[in-house]
XYZ file of C-alpha atoms in Angstrom:
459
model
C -57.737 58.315 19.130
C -55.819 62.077 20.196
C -54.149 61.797 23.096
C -52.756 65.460 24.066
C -49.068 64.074 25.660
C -46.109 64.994 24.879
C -42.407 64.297 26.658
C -42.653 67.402 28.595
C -46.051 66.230 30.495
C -45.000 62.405 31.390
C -41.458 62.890 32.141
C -41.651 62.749 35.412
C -43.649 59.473 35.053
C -40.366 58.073 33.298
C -38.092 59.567 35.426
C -39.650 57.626 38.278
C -39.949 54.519 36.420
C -36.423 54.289 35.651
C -35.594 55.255 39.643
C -38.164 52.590 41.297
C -39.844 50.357 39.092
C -38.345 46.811 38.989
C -39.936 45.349 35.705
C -40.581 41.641 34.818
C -38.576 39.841 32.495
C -36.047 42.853 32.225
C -32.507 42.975 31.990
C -32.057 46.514 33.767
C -28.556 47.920 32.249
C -30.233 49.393 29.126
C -32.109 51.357 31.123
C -29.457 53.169 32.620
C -28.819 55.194 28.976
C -32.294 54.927 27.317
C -35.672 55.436 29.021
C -38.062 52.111 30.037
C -41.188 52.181 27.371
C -44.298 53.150 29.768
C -47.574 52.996 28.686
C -50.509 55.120 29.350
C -53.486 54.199 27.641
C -55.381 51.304 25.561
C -58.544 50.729 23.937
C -59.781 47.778 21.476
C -56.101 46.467 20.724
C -54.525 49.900 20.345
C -52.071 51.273 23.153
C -49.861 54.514 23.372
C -47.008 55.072 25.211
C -45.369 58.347 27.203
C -44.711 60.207 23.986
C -48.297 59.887 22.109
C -46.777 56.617 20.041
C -49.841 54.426 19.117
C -48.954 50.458 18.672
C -51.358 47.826 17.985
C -51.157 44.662 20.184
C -50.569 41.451 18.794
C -50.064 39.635 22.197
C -52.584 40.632 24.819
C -51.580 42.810 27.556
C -47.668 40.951 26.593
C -48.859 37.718 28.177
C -52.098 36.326 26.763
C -53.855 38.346 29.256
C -56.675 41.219 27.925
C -58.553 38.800 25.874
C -61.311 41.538 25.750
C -59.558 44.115 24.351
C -58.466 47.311 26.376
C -61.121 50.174 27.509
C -64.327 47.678 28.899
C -66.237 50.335 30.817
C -68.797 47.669 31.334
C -66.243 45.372 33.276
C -64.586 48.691 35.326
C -68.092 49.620 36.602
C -68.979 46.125 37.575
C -65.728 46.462 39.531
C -66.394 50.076 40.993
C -69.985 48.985 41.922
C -69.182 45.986 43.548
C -65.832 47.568 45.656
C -68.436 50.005 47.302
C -70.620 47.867 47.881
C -68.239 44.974 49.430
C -64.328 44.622 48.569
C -63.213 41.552 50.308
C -64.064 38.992 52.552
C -61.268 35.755 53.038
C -62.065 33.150 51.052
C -63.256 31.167 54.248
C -66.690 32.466 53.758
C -68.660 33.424 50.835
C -69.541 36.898 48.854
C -72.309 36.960 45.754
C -69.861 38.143 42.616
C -67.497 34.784 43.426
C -70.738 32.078 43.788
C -71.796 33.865 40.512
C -68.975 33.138 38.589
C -68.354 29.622 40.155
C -71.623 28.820 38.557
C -71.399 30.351 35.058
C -67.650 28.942 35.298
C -68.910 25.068 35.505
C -71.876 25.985 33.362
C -68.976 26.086 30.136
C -67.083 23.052 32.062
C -69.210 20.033 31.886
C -68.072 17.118 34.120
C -65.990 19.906 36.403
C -68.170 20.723 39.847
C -66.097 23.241 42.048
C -63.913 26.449 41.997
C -61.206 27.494 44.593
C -60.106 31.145 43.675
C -56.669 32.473 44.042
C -54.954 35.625 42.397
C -52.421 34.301 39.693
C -52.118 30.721 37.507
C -49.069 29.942 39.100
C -50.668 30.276 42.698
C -54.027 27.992 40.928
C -51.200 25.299 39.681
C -49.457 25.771 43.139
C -53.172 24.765 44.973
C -53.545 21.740 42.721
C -50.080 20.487 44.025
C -51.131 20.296 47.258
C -54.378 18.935 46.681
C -52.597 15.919 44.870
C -49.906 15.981 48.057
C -52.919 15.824 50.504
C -54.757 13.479 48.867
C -51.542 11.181 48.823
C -51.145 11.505 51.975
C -54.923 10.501 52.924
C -55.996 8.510 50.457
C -53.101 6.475 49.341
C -50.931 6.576 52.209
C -48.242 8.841 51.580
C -48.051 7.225 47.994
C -48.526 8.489 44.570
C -46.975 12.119 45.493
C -45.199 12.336 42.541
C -46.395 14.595 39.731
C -45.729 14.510 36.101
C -45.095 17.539 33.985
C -43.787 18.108 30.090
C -41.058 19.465 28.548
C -41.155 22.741 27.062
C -44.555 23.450 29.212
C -44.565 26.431 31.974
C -46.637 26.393 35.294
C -45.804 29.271 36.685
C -42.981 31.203 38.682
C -42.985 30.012 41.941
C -40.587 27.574 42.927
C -43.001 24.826 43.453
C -44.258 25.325 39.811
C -40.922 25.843 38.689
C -40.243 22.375 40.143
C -42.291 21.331 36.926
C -41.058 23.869 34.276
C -40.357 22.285 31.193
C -38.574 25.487 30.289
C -34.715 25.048 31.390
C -33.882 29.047 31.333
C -36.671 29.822 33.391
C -35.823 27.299 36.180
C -32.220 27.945 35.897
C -30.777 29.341 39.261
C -33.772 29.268 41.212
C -33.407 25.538 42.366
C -32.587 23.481 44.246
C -36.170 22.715 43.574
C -38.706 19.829 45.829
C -38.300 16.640 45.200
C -41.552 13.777 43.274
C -41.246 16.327 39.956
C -40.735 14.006 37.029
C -40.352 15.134 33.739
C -41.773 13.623 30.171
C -40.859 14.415 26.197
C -42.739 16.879 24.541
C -44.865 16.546 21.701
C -43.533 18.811 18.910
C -43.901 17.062 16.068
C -41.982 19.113 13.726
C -39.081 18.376 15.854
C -39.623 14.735 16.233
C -37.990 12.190 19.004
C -39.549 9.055 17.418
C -40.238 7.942 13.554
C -43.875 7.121 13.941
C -46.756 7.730 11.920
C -48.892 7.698 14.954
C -46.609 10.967 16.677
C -49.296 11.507 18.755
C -49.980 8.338 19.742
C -46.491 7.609 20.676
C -45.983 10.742 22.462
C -48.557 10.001 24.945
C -46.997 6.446 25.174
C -43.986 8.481 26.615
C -45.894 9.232 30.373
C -46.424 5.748 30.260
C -43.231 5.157 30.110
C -42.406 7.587 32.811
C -45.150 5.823 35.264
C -43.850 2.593 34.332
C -40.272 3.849 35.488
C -41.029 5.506 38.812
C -43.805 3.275 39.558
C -48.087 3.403 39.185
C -48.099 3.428 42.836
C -46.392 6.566 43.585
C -47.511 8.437 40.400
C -50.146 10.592 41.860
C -50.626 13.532 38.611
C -49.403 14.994 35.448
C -49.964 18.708 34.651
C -50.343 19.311 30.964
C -50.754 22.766 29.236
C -53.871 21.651 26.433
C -51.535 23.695 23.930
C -47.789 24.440 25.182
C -47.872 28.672 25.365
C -44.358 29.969 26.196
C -42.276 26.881 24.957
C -43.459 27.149 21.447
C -47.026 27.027 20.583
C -47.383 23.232 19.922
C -50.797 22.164 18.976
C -50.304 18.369 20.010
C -50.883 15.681 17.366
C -53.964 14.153 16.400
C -54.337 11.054 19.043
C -52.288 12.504 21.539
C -54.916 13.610 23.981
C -57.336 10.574 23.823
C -53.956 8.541 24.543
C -53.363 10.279 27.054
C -56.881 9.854 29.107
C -56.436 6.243 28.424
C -53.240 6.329 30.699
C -54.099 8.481 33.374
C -57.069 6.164 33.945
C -55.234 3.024 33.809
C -53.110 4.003 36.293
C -54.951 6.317 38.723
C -53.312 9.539 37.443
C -55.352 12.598 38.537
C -54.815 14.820 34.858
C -54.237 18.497 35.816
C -55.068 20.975 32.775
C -52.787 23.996 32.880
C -55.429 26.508 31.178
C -53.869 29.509 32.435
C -53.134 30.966 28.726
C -55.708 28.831 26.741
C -58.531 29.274 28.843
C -61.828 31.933 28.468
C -62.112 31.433 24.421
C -58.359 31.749 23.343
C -58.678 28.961 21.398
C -61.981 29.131 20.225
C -63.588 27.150 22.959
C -63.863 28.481 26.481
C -60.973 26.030 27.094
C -58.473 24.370 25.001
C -59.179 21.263 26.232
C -62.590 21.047 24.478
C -61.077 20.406 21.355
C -60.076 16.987 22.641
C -62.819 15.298 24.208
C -60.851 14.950 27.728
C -62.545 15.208 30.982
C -59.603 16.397 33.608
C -59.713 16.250 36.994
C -58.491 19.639 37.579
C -58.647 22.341 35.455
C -56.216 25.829 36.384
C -56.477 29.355 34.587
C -55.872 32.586 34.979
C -55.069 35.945 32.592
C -57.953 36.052 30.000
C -60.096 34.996 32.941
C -60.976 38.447 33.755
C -59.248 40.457 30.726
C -56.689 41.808 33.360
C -58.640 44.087 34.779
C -58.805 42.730 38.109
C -56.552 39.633 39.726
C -58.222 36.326 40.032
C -57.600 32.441 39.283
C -59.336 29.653 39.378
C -58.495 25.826 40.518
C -61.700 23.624 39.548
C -61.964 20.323 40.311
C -64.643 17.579 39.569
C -66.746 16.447 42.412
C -64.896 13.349 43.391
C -61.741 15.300 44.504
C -63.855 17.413 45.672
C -65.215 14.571 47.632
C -61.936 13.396 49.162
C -61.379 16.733 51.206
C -64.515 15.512 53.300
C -64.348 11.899 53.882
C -63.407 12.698 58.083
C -65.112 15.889 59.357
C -64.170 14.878 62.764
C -59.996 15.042 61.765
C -58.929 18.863 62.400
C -56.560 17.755 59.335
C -59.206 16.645 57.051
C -59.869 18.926 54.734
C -57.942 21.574 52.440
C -55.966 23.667 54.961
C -54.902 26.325 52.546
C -55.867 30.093 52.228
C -54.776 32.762 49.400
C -55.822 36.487 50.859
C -56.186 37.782 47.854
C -58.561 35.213 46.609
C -61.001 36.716 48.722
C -61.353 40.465 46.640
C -64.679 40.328 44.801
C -63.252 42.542 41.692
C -61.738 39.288 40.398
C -65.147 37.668 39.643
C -67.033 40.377 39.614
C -64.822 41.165 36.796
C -64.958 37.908 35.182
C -68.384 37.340 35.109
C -68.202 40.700 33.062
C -65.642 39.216 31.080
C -67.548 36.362 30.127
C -71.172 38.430 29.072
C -68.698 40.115 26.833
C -67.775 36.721 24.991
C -71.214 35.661 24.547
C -72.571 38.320 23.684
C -70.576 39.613 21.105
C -69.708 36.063 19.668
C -65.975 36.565 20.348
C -65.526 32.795 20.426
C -66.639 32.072 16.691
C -64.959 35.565 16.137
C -61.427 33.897 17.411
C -62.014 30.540 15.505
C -62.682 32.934 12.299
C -59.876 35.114 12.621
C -57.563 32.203 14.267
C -57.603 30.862 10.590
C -56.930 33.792 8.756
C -53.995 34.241 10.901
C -52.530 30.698 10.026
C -53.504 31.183 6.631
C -51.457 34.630 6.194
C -48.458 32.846 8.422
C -48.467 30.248 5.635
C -48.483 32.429 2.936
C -45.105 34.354 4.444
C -43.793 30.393 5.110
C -43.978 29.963 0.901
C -42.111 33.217 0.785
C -39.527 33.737 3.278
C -37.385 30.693 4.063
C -36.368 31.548 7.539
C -40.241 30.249 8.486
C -39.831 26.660 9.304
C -43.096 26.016 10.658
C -46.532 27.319 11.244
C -48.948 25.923 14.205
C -51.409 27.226 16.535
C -55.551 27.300 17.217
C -57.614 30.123 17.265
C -55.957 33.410 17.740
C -52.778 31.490 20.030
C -50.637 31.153 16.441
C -46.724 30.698 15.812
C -44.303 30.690 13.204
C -40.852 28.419 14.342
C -37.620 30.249 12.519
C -35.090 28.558 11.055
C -31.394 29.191 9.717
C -32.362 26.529 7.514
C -35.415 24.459 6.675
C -33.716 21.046 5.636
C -31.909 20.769 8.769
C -34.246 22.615 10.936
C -31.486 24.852 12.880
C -32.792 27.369 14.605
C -32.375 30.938 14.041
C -30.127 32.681 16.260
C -32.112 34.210 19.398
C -30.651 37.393 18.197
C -32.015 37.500 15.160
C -35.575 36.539 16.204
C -35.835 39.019 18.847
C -34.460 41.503 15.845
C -37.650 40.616 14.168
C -39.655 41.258 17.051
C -37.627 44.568 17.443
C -38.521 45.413 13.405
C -42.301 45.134 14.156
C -42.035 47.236 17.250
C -40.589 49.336 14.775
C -43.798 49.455 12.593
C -46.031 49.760 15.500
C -46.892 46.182 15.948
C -46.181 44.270 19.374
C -45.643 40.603 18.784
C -43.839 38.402 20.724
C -41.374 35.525 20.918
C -39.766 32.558 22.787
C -37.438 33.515 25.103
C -35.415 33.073 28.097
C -37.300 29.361 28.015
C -35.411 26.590 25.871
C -31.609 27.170 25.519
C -30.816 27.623 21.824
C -34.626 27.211 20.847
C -35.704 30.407 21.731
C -36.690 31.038 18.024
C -40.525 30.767 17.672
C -42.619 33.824 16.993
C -45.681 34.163 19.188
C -49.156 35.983 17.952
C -52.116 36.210 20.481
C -53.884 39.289 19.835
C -57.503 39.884 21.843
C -60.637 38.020 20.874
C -61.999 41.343 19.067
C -59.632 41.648 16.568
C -60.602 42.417 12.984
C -59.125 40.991 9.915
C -57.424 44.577 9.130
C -55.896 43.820 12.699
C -54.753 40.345 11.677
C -53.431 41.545 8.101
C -51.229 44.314 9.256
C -50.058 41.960 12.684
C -48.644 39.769 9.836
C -47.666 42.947 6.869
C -45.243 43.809 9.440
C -44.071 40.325 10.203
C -43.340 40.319 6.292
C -41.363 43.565 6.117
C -39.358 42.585 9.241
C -38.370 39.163 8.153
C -37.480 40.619 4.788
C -35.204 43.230 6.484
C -33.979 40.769 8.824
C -33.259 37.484 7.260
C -33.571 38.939 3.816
């Protein structure tokens, strides 16, 4: 692709972006002496900046998000047609796009039976809350309000979901936080709490423990990402999930599925949760849902908790007394019904299993040559690579010196990503989640450059 741009032309673009742009996840001061990278255009998994630089995307929009790929005409003139024809209507009543979608949505969720829309995953996790607060309070008389949550696993930004961050840096100054928000271990294996030979077994034991400690009766939920995204790509252990249906039954626990990166074929399966036989109670997501192009999130629940937001029609407090304005736009299904054509019909979930394995399979061919990789782990194209100062004692690379590797394939032209600003001195896992389209040239230079910069950096 030409794109005719050169400094001269966007300057002024930059110039304001450094003045009056307050960016995510940015530490400012930089900016100051060296100008804020701005981007202008993207197609496939290709995008180029202000000065005509092309990179290729290894992480989806930066946050799991454009699962499509960049450039869908198809999806921006579903969302053009529908805007003219009807923008936005609260969620309070209903508009075509949005009963659409609910009903292709379930189609891919068996056992799941209704869809409350919202604008961002931590606003979907924030709606479950309160559903498992109300239904406390109605069903079980103020008990089981508290809700579970893991560590290293990320809900969202809010400060109710950062009540149940399992990230420490991310929560960190933002408290003090609401109380009935009980953490429970991880499930890394490669950096084991207990020696098991049933890991995942005895990692699911751990809630158990938990709901044993504050008490079945006031337990009312755990929220569980089906792979953990920002706290280091961990695949759970074989037994871990099953386990873990077994105890949320026993003791009443509604289980909350955080799907927000996982779900819409990340994985390889619409949701990552399909590759474990569970059947959740409520099911969140967000990103890949529509590609980016348009805001929308989901919170689906099955039919019984549906069911408990209509036991009393005649109490003016009986049902789910929450709105979210922007859940009302129709772009966000329109756009995601879009989304989801594009999927099926060009087989980008066998395309993401497919590729998925090449990537693991080049990430463990750079683990038998460069000793800083301690360990590999993902599914389908949601891959990692843990570094390591040194495999035998598993010591993490210095933050530093991962985000120098990150830096090196910037360098190259390749975005990847990495843990950080999450788990205080574990920052050190390399993150790969390039769209659903990618090829296995795409794949093969994602990883080249991943070679070349650990070489440089670690030597």
């Amino acid at each position: 692709m030409s794109l005719d741009l050169n400094q001269n032309d966007l300057s002024h673009v930059v110039a304001a972006d450094r003045a009056h742009v307050w960016h995510h996840l940015s530490q400012h001061k930089p900016y100051e002496t060296a100008d804020p990278r701005v981007f202008v255009e993207g197609k496939g998994m290709r995008l180029w900046d202000t000065t005509g630089r092309e990179y290729l995307d290894g992480v989806s929009g930066g946050v799991w998000t454009v699962n499509v790929g960049y450039g869908r005409t198809s999806i921006a003139d579903a969302i053009r047609d529908q805007l003219v024809k009807l923008n936005y209507y609260a969620g309070a009543a209903g508009n075509v796009p949005a009963a659409l979608f609910a009903e292709k949505l379930i189609q891919k969720m068996p056992g799941m039976a209704r869809v409350y829309y919202s604008n961002s995953g931590s606003e979907a996790n924030e709606k479950a809350y309160k559903m498992v607060r109300q239904i406390a309070a109605r069903q079980h008389g103020g008990r089981k309000w508290k809700i579970l949550y893991r560590d290293r696993d990320y809900h969202g930004t809010t400060i109710g979901t950062l009540a149940t961050s399992g990230q420490d840096q991310r929560a960190a100054q933002y408290g003090p936080y609401p109380d009935g928000f009980v953490r429970v271990p991880h499930c890394l294996e490669y950096r084991a709490q207990w020696d098991v030979s049933n890991y995942g077994e005895r990692a699911a034991d751990a809630i158990e423990e938990a709901i044993l400690r504050e008490g079945p009766d006031t337990v009312g939920a755990i929220v569980l990402e089906p792979i953990t995204a920002g706290g280091g790509v961990i695949v759970p252990p074989e037994g871990y999930w099953p386990r873990v249906q077994e105890i949320c039954r026993k003791y009443g626990v509604l289980l909350i599925i955080d799907e927000v990166v996982c779900g819409l074929g990340r994985t390889g399966t619409w949701f990552g949760y399909q590759h474990y036989g569970v059947q959740p109670d409520i099911v969140t997501m967000a990103k890949g849902v529509a590609s980016g192009y348009a805001a929308i999130s989901c919170t689906v629940t099955t039919e019984a908790v549906f069911e408990m937001f209509k036991d009393d029609a005649s109490d003016p407090l009986g049902y789910f007394r929450d709105i979210s304005t922007f859940g009302g736009c129709t772009a966000g299904p329109v756009a995601a019904l879009e989304n989801m054509r594009i999927i099926e019909d060009e087989g980008l979930l066998e395309n993401t299993a497919a590729m998925g394995d090449r990537v693991l399979e080049n990430l463990r061919a750079l683990q038998e040559k460069h000793p800083a990789i301690g360990d590999v782990r993902g599914k389908g194209l949601f891959c990692g690579a843990e570094l390591v100062a040194d495999r035998a004692t598993k010591e993490p690379l210095d933050e530093k010196r991962v985000q120098a590797v990150v830096a090196e394939c910037l360098a190259q032209g390749v975005i990847i990503g990495a843990t950080n600003r999450s788990l205080p001195g574990l920052n050190n896992t390399l993150c790969l989640s390039p769209a659903l389209i990618a090829t296995q040239d795409d794949i093969d230079r994602i990883t080249d450059a991943i070679d070349k910069a650990l070489a440089k950096v670690t030597g």
